[in-house]
PDB file of C-alpha atoms and ligand atoms in Angstrom:
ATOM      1  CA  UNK A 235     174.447  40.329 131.338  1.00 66.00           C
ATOM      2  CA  UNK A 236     173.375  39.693 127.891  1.00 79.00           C
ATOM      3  CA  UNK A 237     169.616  38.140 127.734  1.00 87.00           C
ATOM      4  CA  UNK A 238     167.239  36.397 125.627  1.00 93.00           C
ATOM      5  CA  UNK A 239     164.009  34.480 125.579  1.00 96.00           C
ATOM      6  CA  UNK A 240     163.517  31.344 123.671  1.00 97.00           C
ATOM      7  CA  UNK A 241     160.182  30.697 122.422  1.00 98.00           C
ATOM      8  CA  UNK A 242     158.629  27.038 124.472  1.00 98.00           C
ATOM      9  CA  UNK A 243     155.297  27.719 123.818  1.00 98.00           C
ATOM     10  CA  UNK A 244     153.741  29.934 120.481  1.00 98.00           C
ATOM     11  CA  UNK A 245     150.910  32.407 120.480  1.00 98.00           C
ATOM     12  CA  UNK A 246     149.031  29.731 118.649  1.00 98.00           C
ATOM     13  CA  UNK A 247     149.448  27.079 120.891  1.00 98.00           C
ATOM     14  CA  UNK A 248     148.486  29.041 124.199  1.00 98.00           C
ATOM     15  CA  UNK A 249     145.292  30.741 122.473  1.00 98.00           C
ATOM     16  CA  UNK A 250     143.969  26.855 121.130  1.00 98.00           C
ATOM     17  CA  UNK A 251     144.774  25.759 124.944  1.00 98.00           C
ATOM     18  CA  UNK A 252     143.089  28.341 126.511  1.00 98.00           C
ATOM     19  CA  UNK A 253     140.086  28.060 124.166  1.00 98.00           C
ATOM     20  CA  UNK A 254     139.518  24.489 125.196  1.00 98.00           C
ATOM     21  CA  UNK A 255     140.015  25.356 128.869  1.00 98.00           C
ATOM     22  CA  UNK A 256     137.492  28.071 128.656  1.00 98.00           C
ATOM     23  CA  UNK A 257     135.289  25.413 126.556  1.00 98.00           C
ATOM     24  CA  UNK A 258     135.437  22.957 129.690  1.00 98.00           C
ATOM     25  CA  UNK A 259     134.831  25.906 132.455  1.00 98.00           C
ATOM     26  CA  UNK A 260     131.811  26.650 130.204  1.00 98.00           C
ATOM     27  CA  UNK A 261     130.452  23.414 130.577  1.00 98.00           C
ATOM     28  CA  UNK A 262     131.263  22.230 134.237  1.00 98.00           C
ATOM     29  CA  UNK A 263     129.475  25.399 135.332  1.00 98.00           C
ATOM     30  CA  UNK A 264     126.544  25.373 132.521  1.00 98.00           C
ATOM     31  CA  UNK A 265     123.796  26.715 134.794  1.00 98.00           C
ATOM     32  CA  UNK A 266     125.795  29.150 137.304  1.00 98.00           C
ATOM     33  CA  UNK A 267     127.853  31.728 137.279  1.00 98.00           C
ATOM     34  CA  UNK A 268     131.070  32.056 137.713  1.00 98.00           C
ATOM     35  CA  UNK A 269     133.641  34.669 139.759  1.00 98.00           C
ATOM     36  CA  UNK A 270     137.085  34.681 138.590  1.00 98.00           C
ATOM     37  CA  UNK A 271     139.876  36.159 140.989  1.00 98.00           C
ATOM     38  CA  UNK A 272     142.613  37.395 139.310  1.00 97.00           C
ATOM     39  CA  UNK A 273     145.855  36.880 141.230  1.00 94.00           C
ATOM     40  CA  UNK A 274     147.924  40.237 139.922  1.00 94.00           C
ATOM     41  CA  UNK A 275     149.862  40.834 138.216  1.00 92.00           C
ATOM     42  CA  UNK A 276     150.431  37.677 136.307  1.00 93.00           C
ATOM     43  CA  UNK A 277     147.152  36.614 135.850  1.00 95.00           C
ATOM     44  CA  UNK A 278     145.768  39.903 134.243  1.00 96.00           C
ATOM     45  CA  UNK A 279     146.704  38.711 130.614  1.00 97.00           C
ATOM     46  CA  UNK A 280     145.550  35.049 131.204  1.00 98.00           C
ATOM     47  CA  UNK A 281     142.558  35.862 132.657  1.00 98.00           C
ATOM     48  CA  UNK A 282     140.849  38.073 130.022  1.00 97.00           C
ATOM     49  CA  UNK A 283     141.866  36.002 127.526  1.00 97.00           C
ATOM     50  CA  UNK A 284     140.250  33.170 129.517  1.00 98.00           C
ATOM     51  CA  UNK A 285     136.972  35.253 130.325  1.00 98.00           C
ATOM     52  CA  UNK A 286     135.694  35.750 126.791  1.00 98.00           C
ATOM     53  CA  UNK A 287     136.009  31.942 125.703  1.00 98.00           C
ATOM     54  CA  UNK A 288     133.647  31.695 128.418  1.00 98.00           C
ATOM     55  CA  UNK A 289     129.592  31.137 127.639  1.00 98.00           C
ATOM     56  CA  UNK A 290     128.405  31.569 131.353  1.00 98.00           C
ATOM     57  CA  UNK A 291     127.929  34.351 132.904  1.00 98.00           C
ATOM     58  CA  UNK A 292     131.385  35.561 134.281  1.00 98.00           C
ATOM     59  CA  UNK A 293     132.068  38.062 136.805  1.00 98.00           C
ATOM     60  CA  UNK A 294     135.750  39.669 138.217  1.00 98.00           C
ATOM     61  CA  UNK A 295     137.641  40.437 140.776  1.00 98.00           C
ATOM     62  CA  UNK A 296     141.225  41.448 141.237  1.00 98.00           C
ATOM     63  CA  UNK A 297     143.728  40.579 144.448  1.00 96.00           C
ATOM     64  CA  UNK A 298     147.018  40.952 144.849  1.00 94.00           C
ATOM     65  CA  UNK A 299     149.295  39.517 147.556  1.00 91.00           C
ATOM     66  CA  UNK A 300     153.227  39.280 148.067  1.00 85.00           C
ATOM     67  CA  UNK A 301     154.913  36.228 150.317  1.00 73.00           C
ATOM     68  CA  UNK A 302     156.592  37.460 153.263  1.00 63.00           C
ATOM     69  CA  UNK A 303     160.711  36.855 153.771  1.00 54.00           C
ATOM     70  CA  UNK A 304     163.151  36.639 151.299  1.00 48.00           C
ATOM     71  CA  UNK A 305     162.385  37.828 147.651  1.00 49.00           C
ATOM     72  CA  UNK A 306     163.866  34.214 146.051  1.00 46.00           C
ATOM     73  CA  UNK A 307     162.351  31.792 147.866  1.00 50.00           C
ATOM     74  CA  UNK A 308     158.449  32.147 148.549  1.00 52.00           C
ATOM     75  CA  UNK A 309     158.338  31.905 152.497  1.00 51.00           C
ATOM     76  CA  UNK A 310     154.328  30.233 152.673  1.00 53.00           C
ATOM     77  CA  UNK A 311     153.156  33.186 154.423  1.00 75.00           C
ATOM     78  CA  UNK A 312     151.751  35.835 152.345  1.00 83.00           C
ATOM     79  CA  UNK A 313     150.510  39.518 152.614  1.00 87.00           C
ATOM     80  CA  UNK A 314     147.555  41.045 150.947  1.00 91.00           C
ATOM     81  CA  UNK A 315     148.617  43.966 149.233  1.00 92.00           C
ATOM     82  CA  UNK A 316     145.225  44.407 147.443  1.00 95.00           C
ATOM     83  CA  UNK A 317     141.862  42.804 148.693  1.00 96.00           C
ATOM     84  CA  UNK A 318     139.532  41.800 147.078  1.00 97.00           C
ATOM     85  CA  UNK A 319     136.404  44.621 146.207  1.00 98.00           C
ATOM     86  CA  UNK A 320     133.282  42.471 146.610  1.00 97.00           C
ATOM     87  CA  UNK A 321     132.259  39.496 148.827  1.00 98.00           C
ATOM     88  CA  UNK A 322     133.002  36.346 147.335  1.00 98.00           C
ATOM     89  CA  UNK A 323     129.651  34.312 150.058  1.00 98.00           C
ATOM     90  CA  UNK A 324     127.738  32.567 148.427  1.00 98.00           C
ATOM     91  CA  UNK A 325     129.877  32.559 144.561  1.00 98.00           C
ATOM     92  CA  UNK A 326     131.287  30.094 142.496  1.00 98.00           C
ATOM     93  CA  UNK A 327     134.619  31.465 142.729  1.00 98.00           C
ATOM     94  CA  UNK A 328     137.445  30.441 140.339  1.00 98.00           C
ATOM     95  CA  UNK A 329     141.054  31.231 141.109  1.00 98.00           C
ATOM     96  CA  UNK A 330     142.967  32.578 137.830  1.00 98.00           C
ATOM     97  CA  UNK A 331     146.642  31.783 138.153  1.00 97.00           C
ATOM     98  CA  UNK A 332     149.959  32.649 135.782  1.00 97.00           C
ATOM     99  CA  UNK A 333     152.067  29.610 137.243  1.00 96.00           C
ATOM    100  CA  UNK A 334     151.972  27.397 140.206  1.00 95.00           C
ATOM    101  CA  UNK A 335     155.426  26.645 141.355  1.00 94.00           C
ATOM    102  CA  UNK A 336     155.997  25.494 144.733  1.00 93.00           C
ATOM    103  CA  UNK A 337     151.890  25.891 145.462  1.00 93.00           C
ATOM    104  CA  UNK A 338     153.001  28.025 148.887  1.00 90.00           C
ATOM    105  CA  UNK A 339     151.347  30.886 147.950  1.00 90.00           C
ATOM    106  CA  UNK A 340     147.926  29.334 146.711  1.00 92.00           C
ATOM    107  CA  UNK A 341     147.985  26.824 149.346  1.00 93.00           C
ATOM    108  CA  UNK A 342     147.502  29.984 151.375  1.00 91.00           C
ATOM    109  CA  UNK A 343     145.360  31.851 149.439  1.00 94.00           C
ATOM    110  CA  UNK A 344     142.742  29.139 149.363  1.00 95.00           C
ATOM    111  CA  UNK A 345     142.462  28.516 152.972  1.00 93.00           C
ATOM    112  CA  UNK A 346     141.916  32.359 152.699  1.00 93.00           C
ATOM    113  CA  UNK A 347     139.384  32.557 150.429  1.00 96.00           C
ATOM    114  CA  UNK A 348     137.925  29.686 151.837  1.00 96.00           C
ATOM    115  CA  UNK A 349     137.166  30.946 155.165  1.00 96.00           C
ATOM    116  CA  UNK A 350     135.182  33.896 153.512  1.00 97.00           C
ATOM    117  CA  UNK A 351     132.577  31.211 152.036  1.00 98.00           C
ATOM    118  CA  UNK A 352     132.361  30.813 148.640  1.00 98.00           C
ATOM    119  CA  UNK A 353     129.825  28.708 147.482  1.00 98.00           C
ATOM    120  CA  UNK A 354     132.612  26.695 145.340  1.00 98.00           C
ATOM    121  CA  UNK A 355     136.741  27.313 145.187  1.00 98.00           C
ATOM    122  CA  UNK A 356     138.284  26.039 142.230  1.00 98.00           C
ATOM    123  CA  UNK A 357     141.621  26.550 140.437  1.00 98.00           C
ATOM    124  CA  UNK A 358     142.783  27.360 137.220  1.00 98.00           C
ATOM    125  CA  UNK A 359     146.279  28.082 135.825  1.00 98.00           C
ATOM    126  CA  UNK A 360     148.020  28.729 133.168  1.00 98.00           C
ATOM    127  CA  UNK A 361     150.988  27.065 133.443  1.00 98.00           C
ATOM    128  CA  UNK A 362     152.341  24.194 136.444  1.00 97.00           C
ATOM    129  CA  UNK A 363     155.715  23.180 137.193  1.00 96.00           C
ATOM    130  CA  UNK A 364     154.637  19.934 139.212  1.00 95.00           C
ATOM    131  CA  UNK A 365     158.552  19.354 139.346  1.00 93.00           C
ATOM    132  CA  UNK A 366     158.905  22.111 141.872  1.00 92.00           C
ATOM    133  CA  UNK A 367     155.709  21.465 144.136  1.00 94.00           C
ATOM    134  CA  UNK A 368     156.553  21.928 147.902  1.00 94.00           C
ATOM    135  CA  UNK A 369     153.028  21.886 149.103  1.00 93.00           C
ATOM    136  CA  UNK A 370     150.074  20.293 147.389  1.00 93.00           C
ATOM    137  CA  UNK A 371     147.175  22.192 145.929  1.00 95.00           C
ATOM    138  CA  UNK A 372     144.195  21.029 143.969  1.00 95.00           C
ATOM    139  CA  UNK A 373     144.666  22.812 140.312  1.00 97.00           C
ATOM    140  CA  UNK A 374     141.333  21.887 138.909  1.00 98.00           C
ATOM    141  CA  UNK A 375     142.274  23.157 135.487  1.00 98.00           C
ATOM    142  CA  UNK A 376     145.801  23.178 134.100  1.00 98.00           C
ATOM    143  CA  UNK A 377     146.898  24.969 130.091  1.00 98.00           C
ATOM    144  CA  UNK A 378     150.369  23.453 130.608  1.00 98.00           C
ATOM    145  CA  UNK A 379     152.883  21.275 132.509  1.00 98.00           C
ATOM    146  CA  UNK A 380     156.768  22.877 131.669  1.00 97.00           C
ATOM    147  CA  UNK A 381     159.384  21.761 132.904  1.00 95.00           C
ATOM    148  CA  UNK A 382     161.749  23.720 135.680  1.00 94.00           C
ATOM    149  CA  UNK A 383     162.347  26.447 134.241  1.00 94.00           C
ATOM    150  CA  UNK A 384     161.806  30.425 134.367  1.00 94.00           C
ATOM    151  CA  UNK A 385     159.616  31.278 132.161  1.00 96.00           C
ATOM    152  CA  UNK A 386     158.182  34.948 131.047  1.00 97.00           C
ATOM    153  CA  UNK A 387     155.404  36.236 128.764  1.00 97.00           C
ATOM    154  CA  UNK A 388     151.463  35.700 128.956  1.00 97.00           C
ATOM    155  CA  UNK A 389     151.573  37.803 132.120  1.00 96.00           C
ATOM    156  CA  UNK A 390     154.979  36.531 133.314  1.00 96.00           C
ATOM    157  CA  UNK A 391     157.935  38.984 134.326  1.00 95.00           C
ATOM    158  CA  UNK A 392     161.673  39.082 134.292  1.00 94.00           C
ATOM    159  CA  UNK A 393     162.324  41.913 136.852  1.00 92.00           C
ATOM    160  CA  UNK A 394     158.918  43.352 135.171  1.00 92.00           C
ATOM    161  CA  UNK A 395     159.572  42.869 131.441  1.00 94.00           C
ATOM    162  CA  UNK A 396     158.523  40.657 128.861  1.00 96.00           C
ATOM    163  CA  UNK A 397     154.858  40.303 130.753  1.00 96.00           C
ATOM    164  CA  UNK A 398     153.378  41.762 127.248  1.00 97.00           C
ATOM    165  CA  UNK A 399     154.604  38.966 124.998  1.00 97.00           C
ATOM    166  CA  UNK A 400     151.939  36.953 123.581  1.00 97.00           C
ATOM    167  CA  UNK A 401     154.110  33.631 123.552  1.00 98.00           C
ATOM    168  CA  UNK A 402     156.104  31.818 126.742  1.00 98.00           C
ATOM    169  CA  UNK A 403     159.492  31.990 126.565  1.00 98.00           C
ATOM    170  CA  UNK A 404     162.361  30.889 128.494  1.00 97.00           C
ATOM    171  CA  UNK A 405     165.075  33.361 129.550  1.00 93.00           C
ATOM    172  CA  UNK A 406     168.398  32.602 128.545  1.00 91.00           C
ATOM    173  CA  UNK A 407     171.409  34.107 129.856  1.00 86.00           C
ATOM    174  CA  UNK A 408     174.454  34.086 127.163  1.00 78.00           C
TER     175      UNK A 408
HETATM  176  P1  LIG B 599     154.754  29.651 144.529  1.00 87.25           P
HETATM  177  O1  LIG B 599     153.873  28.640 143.842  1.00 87.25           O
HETATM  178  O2  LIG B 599     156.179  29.159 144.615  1.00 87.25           O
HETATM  179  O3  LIG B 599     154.250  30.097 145.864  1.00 87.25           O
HETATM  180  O4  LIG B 599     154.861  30.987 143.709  1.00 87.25           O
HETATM  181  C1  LIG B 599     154.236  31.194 142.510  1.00 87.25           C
HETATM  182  C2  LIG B 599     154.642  32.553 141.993  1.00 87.25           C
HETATM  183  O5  LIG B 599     156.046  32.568 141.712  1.00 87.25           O
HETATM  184  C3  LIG B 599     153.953  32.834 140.673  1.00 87.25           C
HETATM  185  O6  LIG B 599     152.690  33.442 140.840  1.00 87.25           O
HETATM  186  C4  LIG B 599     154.973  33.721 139.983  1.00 87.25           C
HETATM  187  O7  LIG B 599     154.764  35.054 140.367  1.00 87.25           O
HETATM  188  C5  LIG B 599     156.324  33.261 140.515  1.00 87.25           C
HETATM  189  N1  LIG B 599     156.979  32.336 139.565  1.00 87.25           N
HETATM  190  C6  LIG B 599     157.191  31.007 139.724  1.00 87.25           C
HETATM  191  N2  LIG B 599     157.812  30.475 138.661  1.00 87.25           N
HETATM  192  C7  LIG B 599     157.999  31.484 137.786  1.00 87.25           C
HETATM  193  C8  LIG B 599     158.582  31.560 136.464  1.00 87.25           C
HETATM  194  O8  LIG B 599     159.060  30.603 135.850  1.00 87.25           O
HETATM  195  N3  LIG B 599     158.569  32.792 135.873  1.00 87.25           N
HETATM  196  C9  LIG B 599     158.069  33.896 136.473  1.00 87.25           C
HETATM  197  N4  LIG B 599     158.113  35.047 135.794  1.00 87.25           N
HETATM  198  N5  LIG B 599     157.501  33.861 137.721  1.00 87.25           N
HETATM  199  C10 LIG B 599     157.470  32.666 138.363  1.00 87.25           C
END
């Protein structure tokens, strides 16, 4: 089938967005420093970009985890695939997300991350579909709201292209 991706938000617009966001992460932790989790593979694009519009001192890590049961519908329960490499005890830790959907798979991931004692757990994503929330999780800082729809690009896959665009698009299927 025939595909194509519409542009519904530009390069411009998601750099100027993510500038302010890393402008407000700045100063809400002006005197710490802060560890942002990358939630692969979405959020590797996001957050570097997001990293070096920050002033504090920043630090990484990288996890990735898949939801158990079927491959459409995230089942709530999800797998580590990769763990983190360091402790997070005693950090301000900060969540880096592509897109929170339903919020199954972060409402998990926090009470995991949680239970290893961070100092603080925050959230930040990229882009929120509040339309499609099935559990509720705090998303302390949010670049967009979009409407329900699949979007790629920024990080974002269609059966693993299009994650290297530097604008979102919708897919469209003629
Ligand atoms: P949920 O919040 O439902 O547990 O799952 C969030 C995950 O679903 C995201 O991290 C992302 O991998 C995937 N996802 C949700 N909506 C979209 C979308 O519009 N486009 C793409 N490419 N992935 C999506």
């Amino acid at each position: 089938m025939a595909e194509r991706v519409e542009v519904l938000l530009t390069e411009k617009e998601v750099d100027e967005r993510i500038q302010a966001i890393g402008e407000q992460i700045s100063k809400d932790y002006e005197g710490k420093e802060v560890h942002l989790i990358c939630v692969l593979k979405g959020g590797a694009f996001f957050m570097c970009e997001l990293a070096k519009r920050i002033t504090v001192p920043v630090s990484m890590d990288f996890m990735s985890v898949s939801s158990y049961g079927s491959s459409t519908v995230s089942s709530g329960s999800i797998k580590i695939v990769k763990d983190l490499d360091d402790s997070i005890m005693g950090k301000h830790v900060l969540i880096v997300e592509d897109i929170v959907d339903t919020g199954r798979t972060l409402s998990h991931l926090m009470k995991l991350l949680k239970d290893r004692n961070p100092e603080s757990l925050a959230l930040c994503t990229l882009l929120d579909k509040p339309d499609r929330r099935v559990v509720q999780v705090p998303v302390d800082y949010t670049c967009f709201q979009i409407p329900d729809e699949f979007v790629v690009g920024y990080g974002l896959d269609y059966a693993q292209r299009y994650r290297n665009l530097p604008y979102i698009g919708v897919v469209k299927f003629d």
